JSON list of C-alpha atoms and ligand atoms in Angstrom, two decimals:
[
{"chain": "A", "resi": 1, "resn": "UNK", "atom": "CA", "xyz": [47.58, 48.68, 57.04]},
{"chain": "A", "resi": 2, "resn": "UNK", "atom": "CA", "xyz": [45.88, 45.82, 55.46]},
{"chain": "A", "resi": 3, "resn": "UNK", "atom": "CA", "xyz": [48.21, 42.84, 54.46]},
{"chain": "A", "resi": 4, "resn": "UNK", "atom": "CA", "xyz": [47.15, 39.65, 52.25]},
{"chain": "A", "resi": 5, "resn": "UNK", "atom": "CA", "xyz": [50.44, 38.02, 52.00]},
{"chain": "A", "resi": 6, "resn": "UNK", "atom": "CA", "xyz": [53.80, 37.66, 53.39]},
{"chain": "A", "resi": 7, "resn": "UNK", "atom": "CA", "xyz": [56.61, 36.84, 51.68]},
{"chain": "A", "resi": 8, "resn": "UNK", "atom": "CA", "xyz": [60.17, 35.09, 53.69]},
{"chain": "A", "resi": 9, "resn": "UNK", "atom": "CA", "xyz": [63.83, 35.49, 52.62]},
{"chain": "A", "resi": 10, "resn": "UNK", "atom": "CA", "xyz": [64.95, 31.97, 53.29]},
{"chain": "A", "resi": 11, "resn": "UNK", "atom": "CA", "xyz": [69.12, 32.16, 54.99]},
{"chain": "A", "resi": 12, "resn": "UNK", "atom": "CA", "xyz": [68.75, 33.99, 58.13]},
{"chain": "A", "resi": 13, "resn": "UNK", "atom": "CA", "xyz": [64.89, 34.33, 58.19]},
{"chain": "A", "resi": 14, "resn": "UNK", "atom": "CA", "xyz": [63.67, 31.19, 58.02]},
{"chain": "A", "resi": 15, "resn": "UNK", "atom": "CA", "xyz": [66.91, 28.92, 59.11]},
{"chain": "A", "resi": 16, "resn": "UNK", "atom": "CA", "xyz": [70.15, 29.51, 60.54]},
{"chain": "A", "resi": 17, "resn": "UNK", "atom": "CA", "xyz": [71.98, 28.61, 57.28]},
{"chain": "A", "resi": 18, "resn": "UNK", "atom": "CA", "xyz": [73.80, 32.04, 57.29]},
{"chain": "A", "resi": 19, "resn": "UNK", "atom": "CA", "xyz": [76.78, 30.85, 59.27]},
{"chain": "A", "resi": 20, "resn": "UNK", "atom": "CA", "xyz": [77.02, 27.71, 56.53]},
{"chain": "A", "resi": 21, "resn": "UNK", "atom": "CA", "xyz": [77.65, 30.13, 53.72]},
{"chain": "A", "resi": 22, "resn": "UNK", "atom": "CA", "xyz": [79.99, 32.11, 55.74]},
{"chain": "A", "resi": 23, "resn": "UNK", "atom": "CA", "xyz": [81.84, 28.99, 56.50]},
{"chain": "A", "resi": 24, "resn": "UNK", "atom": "CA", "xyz": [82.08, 27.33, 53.15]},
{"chain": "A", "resi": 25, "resn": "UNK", "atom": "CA", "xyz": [83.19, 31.03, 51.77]},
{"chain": "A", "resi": 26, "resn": "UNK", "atom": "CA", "xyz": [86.07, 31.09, 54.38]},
{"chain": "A", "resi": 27, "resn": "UNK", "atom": "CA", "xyz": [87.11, 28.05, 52.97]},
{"chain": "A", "resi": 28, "resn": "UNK", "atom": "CA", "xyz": [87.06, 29.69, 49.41]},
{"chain": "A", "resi": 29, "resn": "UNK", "atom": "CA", "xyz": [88.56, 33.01, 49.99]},
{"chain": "A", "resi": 30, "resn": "UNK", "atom": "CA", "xyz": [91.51, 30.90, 52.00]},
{"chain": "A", "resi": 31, "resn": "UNK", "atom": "CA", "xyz": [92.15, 28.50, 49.01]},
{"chain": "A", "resi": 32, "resn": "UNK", "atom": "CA", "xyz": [92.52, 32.07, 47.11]},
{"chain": "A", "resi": 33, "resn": "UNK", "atom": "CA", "xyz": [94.69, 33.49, 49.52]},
{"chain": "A", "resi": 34, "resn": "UNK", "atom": "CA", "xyz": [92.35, 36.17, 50.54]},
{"chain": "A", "resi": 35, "resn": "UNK", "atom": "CA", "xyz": [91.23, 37.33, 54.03]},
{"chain": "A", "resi": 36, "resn": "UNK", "atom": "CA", "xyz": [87.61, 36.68, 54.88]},
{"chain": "A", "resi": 37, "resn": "UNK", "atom": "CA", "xyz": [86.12, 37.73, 58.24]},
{"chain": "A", "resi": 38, "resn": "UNK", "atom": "CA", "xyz": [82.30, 37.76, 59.27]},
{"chain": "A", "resi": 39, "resn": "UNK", "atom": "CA", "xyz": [81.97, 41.42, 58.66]},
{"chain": "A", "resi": 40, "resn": "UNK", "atom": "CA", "xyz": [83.14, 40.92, 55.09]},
{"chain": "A", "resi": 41, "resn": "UNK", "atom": "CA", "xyz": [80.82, 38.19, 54.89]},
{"chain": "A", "resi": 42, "resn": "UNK", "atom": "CA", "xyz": [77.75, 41.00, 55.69]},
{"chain": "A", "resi": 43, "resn": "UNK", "atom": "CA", "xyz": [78.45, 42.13, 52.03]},
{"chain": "A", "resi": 44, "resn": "UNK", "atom": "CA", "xyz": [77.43, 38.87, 50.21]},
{"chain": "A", "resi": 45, "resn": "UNK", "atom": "CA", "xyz": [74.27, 38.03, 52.87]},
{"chain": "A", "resi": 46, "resn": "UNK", "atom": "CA", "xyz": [72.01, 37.66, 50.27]},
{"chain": "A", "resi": 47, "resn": "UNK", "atom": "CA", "xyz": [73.46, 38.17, 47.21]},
{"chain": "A", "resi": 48, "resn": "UNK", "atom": "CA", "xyz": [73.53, 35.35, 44.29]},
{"chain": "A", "resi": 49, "resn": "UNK", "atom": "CA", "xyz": [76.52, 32.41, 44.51]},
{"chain": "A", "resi": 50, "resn": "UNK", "atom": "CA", "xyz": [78.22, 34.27, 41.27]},
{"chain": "A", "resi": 51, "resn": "UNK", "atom": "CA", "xyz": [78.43, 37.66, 42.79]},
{"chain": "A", "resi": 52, "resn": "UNK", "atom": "CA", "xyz": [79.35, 36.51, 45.76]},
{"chain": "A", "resi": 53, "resn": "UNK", "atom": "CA", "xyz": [82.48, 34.81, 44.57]},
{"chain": "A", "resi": 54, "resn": "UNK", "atom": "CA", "xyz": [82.92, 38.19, 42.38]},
{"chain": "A", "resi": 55, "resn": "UNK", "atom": "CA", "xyz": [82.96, 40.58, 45.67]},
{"chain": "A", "resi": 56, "resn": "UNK", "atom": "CA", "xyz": [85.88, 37.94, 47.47]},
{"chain": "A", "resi": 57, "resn": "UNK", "atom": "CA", "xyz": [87.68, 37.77, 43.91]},
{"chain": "A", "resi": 58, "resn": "UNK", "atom": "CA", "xyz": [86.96, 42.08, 44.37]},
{"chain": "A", "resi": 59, "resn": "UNK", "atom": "CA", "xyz": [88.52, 42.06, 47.95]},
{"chain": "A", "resi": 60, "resn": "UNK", "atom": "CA", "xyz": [91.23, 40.33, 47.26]},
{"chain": "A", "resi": 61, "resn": "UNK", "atom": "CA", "xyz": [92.50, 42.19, 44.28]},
{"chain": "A", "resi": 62, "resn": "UNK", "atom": "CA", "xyz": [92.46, 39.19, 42.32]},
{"chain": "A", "resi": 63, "resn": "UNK", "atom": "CA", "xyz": [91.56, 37.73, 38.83]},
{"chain": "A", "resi": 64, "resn": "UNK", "atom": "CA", "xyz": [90.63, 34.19, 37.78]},
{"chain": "A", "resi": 65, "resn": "UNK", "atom": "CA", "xyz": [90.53, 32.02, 34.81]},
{"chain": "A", "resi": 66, "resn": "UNK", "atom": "CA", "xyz": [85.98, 31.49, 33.82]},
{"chain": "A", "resi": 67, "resn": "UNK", "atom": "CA", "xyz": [86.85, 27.71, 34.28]},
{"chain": "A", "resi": 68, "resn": "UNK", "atom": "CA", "xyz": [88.80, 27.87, 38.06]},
{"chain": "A", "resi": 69, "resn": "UNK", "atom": "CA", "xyz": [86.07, 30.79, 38.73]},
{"chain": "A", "resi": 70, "resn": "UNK", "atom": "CA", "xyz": [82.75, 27.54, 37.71]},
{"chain": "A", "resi": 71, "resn": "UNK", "atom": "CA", "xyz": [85.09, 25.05, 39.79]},
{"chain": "A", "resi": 72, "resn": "UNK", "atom": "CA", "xyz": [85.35, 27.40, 43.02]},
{"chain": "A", "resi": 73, "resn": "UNK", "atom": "CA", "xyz": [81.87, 27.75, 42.84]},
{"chain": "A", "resi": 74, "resn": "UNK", "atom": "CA", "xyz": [80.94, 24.11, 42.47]},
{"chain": "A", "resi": 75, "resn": "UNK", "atom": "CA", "xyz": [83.30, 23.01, 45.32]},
{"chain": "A", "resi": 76, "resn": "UNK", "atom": "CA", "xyz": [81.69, 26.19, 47.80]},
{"chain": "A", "resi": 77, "resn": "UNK", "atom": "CA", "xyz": [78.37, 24.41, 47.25]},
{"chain": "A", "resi": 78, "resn": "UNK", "atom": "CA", "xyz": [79.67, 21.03, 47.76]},
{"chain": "A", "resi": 79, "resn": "UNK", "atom": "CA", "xyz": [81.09, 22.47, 50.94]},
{"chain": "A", "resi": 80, "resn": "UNK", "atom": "CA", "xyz": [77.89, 24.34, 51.98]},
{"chain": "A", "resi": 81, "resn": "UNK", "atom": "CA", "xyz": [75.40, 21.35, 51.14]},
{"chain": "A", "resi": 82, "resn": "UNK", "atom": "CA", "xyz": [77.92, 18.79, 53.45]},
{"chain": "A", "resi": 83, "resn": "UNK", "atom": "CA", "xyz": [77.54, 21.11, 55.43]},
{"chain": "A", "resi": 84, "resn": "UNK", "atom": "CA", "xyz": [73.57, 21.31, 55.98]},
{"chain": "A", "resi": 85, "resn": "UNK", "atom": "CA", "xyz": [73.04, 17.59, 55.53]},
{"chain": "A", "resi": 86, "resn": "UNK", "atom": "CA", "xyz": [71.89, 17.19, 59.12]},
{"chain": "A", "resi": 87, "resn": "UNK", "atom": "CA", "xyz": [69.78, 20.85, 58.56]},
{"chain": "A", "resi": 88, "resn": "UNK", "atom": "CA", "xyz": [66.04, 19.67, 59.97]},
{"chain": "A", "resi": 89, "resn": "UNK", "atom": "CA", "xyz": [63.23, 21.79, 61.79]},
{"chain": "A", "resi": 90, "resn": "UNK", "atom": "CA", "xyz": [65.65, 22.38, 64.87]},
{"chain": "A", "resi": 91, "resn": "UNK", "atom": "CA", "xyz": [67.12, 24.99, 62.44]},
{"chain": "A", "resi": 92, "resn": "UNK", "atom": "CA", "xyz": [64.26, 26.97, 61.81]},
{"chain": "A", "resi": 93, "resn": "UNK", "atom": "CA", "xyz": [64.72, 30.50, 63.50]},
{"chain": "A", "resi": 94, "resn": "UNK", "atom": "CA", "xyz": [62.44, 31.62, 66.26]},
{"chain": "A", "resi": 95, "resn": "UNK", "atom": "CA", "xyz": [58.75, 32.12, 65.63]},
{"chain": "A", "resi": 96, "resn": "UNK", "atom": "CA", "xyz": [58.67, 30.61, 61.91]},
{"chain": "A", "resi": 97, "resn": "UNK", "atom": "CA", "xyz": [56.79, 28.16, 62.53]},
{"chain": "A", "resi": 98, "resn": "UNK", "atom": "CA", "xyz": [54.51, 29.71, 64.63]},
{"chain": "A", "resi": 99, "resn": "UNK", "atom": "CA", "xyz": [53.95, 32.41, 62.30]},
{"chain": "A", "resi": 100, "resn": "UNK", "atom": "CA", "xyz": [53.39, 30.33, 59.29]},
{"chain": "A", "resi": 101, "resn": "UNK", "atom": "CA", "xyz": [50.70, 27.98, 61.44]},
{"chain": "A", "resi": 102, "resn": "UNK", "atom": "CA", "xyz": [48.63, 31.95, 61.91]},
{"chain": "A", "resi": 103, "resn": "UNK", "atom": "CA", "xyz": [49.25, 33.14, 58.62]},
{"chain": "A", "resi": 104, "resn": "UNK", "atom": "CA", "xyz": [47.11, 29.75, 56.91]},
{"chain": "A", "resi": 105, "resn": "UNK", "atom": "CA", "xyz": [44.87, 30.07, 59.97]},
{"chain": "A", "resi": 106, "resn": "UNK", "atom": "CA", "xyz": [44.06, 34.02, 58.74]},
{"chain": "A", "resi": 107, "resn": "UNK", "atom": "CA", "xyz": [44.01, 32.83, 55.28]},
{"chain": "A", "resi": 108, "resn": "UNK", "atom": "CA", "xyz": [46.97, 34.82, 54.78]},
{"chain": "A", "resi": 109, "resn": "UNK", "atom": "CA", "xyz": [49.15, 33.67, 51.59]},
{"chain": "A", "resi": 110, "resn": "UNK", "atom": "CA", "xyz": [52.61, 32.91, 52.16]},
{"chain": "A", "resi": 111, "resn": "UNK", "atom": "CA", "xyz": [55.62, 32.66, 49.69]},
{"chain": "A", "resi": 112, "resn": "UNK", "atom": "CA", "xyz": [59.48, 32.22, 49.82]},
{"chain": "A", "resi": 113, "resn": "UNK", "atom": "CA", "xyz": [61.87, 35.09, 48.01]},
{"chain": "A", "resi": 114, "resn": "UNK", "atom": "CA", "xyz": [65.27, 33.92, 48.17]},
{"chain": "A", "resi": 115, "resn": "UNK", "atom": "CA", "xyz": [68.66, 34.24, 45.93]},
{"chain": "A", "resi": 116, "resn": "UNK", "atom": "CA", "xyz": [69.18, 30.13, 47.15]},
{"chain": "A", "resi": 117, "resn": "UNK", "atom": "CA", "xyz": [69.79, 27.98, 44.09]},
{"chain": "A", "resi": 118, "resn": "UNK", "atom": "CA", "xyz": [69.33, 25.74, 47.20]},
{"chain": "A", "resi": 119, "resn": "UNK", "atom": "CA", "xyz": [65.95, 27.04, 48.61]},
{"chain": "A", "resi": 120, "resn": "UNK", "atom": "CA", "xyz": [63.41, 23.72, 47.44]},
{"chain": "A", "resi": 121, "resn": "UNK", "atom": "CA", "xyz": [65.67, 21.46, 48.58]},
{"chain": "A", "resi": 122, "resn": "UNK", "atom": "CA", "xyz": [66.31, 23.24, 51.90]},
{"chain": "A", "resi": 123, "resn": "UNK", "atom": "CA", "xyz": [62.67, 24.12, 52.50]},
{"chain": "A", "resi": 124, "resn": "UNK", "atom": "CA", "xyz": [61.53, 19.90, 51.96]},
{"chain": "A", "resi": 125, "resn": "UNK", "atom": "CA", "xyz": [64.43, 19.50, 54.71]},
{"chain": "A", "resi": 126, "resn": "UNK", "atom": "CA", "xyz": [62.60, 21.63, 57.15]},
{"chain": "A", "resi": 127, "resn": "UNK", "atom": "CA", "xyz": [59.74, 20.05, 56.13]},
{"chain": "A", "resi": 128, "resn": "UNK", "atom": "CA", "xyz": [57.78, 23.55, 55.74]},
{"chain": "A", "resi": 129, "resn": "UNK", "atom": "CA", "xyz": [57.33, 23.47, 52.14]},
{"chain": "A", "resi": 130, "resn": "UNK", "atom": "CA", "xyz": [54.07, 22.81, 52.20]},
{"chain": "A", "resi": 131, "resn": "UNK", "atom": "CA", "xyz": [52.82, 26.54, 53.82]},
{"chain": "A", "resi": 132, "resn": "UNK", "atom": "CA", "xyz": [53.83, 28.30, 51.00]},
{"chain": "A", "resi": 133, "resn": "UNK", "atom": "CA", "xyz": [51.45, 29.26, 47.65]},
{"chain": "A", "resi": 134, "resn": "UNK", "atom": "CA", "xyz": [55.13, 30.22, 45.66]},
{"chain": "A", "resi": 135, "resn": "UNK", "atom": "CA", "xyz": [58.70, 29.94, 46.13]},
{"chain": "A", "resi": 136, "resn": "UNK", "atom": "CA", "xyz": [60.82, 31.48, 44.01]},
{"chain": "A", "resi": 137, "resn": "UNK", "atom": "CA", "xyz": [64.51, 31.47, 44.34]},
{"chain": "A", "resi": 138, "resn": "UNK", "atom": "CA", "xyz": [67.63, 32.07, 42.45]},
{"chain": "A", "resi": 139, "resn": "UNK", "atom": "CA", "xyz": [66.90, 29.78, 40.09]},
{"chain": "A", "resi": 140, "resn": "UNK", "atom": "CA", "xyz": [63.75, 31.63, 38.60]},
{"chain": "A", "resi": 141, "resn": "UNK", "atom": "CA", "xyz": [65.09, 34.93, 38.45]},
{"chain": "A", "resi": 142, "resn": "UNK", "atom": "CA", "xyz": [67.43, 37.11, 35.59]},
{"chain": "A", "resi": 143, "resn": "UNK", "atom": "CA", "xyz": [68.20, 39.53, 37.96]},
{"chain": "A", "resi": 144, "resn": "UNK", "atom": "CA", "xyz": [69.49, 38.58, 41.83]},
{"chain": "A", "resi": 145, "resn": "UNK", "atom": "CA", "xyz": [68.93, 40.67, 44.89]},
{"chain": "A", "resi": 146, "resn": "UNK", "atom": "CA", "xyz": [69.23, 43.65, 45.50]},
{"chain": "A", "resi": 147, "resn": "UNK", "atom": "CA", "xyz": [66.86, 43.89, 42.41]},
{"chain": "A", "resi": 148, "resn": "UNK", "atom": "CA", "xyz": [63.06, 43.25, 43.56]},
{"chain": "A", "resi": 149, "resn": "UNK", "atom": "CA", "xyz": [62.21, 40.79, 40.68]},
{"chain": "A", "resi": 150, "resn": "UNK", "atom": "CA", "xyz": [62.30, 37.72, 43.03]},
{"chain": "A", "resi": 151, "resn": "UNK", "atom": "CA", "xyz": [59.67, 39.29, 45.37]},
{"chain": "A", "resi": 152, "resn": "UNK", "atom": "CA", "xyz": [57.70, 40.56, 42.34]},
{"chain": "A", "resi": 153, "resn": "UNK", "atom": "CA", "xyz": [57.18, 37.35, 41.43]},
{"chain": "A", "resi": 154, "resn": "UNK", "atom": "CA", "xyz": [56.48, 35.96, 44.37]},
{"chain": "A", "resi": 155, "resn": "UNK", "atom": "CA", "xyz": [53.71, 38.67, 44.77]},
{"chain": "A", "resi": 156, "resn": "UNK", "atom": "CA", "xyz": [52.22, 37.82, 41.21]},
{"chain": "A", "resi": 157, "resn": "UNK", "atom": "CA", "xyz": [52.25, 33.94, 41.73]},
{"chain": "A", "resi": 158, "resn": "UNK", "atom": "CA", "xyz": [49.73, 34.83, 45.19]},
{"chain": "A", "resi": 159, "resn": "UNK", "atom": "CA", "xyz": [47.98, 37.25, 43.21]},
{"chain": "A", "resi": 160, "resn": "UNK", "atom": "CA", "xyz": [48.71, 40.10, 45.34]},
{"chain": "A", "resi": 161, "resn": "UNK", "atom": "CA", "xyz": [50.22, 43.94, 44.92]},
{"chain": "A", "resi": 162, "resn": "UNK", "atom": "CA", "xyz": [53.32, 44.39, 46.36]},
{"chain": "A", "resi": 163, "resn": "UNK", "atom": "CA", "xyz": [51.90, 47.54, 48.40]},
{"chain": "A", "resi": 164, "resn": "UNK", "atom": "CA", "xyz": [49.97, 44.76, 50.05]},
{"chain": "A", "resi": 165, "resn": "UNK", "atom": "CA", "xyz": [52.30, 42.51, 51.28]},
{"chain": "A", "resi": 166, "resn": "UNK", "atom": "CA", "xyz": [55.47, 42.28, 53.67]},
{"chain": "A", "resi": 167, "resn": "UNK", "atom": "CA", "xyz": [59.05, 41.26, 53.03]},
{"chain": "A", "resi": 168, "resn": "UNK", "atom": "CA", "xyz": [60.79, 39.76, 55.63]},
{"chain": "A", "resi": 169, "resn": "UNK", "atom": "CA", "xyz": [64.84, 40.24, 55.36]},
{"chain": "A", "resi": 170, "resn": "UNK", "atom": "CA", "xyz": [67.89, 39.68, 57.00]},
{"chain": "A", "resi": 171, "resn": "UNK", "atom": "CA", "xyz": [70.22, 41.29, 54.46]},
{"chain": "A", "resi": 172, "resn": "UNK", "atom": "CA", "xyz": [70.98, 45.00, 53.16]},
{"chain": "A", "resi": 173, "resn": "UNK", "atom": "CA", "xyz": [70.33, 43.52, 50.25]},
{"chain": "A", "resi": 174, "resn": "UNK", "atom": "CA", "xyz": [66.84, 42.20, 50.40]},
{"chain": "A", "resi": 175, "resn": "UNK", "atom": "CA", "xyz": [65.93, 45.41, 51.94]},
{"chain": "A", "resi": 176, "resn": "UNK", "atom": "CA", "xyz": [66.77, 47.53, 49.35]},
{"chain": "A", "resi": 177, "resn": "UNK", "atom": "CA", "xyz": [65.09, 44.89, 46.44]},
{"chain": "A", "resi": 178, "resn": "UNK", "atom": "CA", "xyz": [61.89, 45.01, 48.88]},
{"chain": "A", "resi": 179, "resn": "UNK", "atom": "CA", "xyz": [62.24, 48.77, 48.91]},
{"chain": "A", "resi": 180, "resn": "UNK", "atom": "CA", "xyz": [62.61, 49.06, 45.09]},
{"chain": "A", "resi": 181, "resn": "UNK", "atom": "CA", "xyz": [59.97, 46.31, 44.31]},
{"chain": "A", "resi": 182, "resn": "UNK", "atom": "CA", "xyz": [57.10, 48.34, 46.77]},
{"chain": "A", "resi": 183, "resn": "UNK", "atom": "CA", "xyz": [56.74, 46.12, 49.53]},
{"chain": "A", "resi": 184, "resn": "UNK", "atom": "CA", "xyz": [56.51, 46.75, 53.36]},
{"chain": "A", "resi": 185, "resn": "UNK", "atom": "CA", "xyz": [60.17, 46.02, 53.86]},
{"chain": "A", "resi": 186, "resn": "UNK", "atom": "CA", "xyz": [60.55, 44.39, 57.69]},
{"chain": "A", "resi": 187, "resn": "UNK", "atom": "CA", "xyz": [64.48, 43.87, 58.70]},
{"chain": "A", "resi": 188, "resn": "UNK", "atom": "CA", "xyz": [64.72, 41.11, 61.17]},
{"chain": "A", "resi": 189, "resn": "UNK", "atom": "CA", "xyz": [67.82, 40.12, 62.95]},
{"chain": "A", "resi": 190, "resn": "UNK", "atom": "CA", "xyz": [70.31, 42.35, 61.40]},
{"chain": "A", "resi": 191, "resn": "UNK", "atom": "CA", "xyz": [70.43, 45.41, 63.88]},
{"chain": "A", "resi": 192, "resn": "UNK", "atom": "CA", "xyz": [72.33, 47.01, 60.80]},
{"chain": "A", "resi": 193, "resn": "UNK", "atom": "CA", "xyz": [69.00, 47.39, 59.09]},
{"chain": "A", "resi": 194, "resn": "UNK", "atom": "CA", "xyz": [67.55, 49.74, 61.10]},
{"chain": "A", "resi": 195, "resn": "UNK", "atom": "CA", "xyz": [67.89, 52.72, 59.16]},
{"chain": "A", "resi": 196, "resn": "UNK", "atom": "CA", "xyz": [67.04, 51.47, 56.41]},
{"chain": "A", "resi": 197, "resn": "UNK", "atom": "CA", "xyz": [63.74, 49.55, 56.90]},
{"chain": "A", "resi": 198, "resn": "UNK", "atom": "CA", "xyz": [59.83, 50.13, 57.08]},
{"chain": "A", "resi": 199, "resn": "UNK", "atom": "CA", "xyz": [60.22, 48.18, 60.30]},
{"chain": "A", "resi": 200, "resn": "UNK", "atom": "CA", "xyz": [62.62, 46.30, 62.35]},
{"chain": "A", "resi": 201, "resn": "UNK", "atom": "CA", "xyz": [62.26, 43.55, 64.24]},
{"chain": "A", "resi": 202, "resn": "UNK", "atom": "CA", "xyz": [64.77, 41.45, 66.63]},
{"chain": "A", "resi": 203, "resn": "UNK", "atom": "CA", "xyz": [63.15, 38.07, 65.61]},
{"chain": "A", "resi": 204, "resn": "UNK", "atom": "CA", "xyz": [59.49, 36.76, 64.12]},
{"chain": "A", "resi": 205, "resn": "UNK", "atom": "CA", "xyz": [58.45, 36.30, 67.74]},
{"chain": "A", "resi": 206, "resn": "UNK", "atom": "CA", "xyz": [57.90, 39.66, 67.97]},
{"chain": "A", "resi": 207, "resn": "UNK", "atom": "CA", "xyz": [55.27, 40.18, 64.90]},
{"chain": "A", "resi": 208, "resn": "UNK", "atom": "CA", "xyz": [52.16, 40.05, 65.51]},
{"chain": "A", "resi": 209, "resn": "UNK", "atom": "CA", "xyz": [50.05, 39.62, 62.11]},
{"chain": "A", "resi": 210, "resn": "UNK", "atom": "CA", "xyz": [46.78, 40.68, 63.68]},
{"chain": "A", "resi": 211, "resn": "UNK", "atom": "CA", "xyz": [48.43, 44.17, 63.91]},
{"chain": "A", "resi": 212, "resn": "UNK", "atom": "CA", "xyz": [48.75, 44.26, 59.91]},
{"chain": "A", "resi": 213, "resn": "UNK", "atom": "CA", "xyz": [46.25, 41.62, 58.95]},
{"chain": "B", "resi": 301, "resn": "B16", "atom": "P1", "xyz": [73.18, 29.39, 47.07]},
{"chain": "B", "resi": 301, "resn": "B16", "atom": "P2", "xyz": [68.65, 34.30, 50.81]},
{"chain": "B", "resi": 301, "resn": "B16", "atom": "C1", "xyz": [71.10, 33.79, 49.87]},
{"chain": "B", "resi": 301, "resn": "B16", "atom": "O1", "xyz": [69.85, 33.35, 50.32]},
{"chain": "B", "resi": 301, "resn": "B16", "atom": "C2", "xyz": [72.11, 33.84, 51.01]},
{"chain": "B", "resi": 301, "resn": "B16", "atom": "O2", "xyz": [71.79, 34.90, 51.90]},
{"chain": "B", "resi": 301, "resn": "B16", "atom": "C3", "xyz": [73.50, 34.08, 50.48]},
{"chain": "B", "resi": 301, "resn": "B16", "atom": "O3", "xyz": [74.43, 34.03, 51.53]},
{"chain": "B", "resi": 301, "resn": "B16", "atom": "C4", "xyz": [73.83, 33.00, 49.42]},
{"chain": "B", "resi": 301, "resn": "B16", "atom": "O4", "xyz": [75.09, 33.24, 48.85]},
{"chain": "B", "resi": 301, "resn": "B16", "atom": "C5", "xyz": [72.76, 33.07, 48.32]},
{"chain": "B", "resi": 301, "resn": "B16", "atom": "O5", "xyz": [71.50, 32.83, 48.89]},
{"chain": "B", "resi": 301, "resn": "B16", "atom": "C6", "xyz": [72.99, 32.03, 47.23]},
{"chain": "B", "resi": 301, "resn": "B16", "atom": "O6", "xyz": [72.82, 30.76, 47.80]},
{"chain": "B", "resi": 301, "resn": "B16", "atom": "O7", "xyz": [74.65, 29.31, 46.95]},
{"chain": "B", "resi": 301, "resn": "B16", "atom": "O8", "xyz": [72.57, 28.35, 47.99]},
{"chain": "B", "resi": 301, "resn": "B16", "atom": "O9", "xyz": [72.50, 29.40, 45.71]},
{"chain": "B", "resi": 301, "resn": "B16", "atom": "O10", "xyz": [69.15, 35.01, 52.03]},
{"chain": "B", "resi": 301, "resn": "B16", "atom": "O11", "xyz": [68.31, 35.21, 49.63]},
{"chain": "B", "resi": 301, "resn": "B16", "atom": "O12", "xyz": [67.56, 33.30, 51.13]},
{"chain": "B", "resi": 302, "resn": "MG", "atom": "MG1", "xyz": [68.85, 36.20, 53.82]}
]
């Protein structure tokens, strides 16, 4: 298989910020009286910020006014970005770095698919921006995850066919918009994926782009 450009979903493939969202949605579903645990949480891993609050409002049962449903979301990204103030290059996951210093070695594009409203100001934290030719997040696209238009983007900003490029994922989500969209679909992290990937791997220390490249 010959690849010409990779493309990274940003919470839990890049950085640890997973565990932040999970956190700061706690804190929401508990101000609405509704359980939360961290395998509920699986369902919103990389889903948008609106239908994220719309699965917790769906597990709960419960309805809300438009304006306390804008307020909750407002307050769950005040929470979240307290929360990552500190977030710095300690926080990248392993092997990002790494891989990002081969990939612009190889002359291998690289570009950033995520459903973040968050992801520019998170990547110029982790001071990584730089690597990549396009980021597109969830401000640029009509239609979030699991629909592939973020990564189709991404692919036509590098100039490259999707058939030509890997997805990296950490969410069921992803997967199935990197499925949809025609890209090599790699799960990493989420031992859930398994089934339902092109190929699976534990962490980015494990790929090795001269196998693809
Ligand atoms: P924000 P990804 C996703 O990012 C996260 O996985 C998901 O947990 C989060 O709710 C979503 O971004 C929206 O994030 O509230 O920062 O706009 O995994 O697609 O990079
Ligand atoms: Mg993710």
């Amino acid at each position: 298989m010959k690849i010409k450009a990779l493309i990274f979903d940003l919470d839990g493939v890049l950085v640890t910020t997973e565990h932040n969202h999970f956190v700061a949605w706690k804190n929401t579903a508990e101000v609405l009286g509704i359980s939360f645990d961290e395998e509920d949480n699986e369902q919103l891993k990389g889903i948008s910020r609106v239908d994220s609050l719309k699965k917790i409002l769906e597990m709960g049962s419960k309805t809300i006014s438009e304006e306390y449903f804008n307020e909750l979301l407002l307050k769950k990204n005040e929470f979240y970005l307290n929360s990552i103030q500190n977030l710095n290059q300690t926080n990248l996951l392993p092997g990002v770095l790494e891989l990002l210093k081969k990939a612009k070695d190889m002359g291998l594009k690289c570009a950033v698919g995520s459903s973040s409203k968050n992801a520019r100001f998170i990547l110029s934290k982790l001071e990584i921006d730089t690597y990549f030719t396009a980021i597109v997040d969830g401000n640029d696209v009509s239609y979030p995850k699991p629909h592939p238009e973020v990564f189709i983007k991404g692919a036509e900003l590098m100039g490259v066919e999707p058939s030509q490029c890997i997805v990296f994922e950490d969410a069921q989500s992803g997967i199935q918009a990197a499925i949809k969209g025609g890209f090599v679909a790699f799960g990493v992290g989420n031992a859930a994926l398994i089934d339902h990937v092109d190929y699976y791997l534990p962490n980015l220390i494990e790929f090795s782009l001269e196998e693809y490249a």
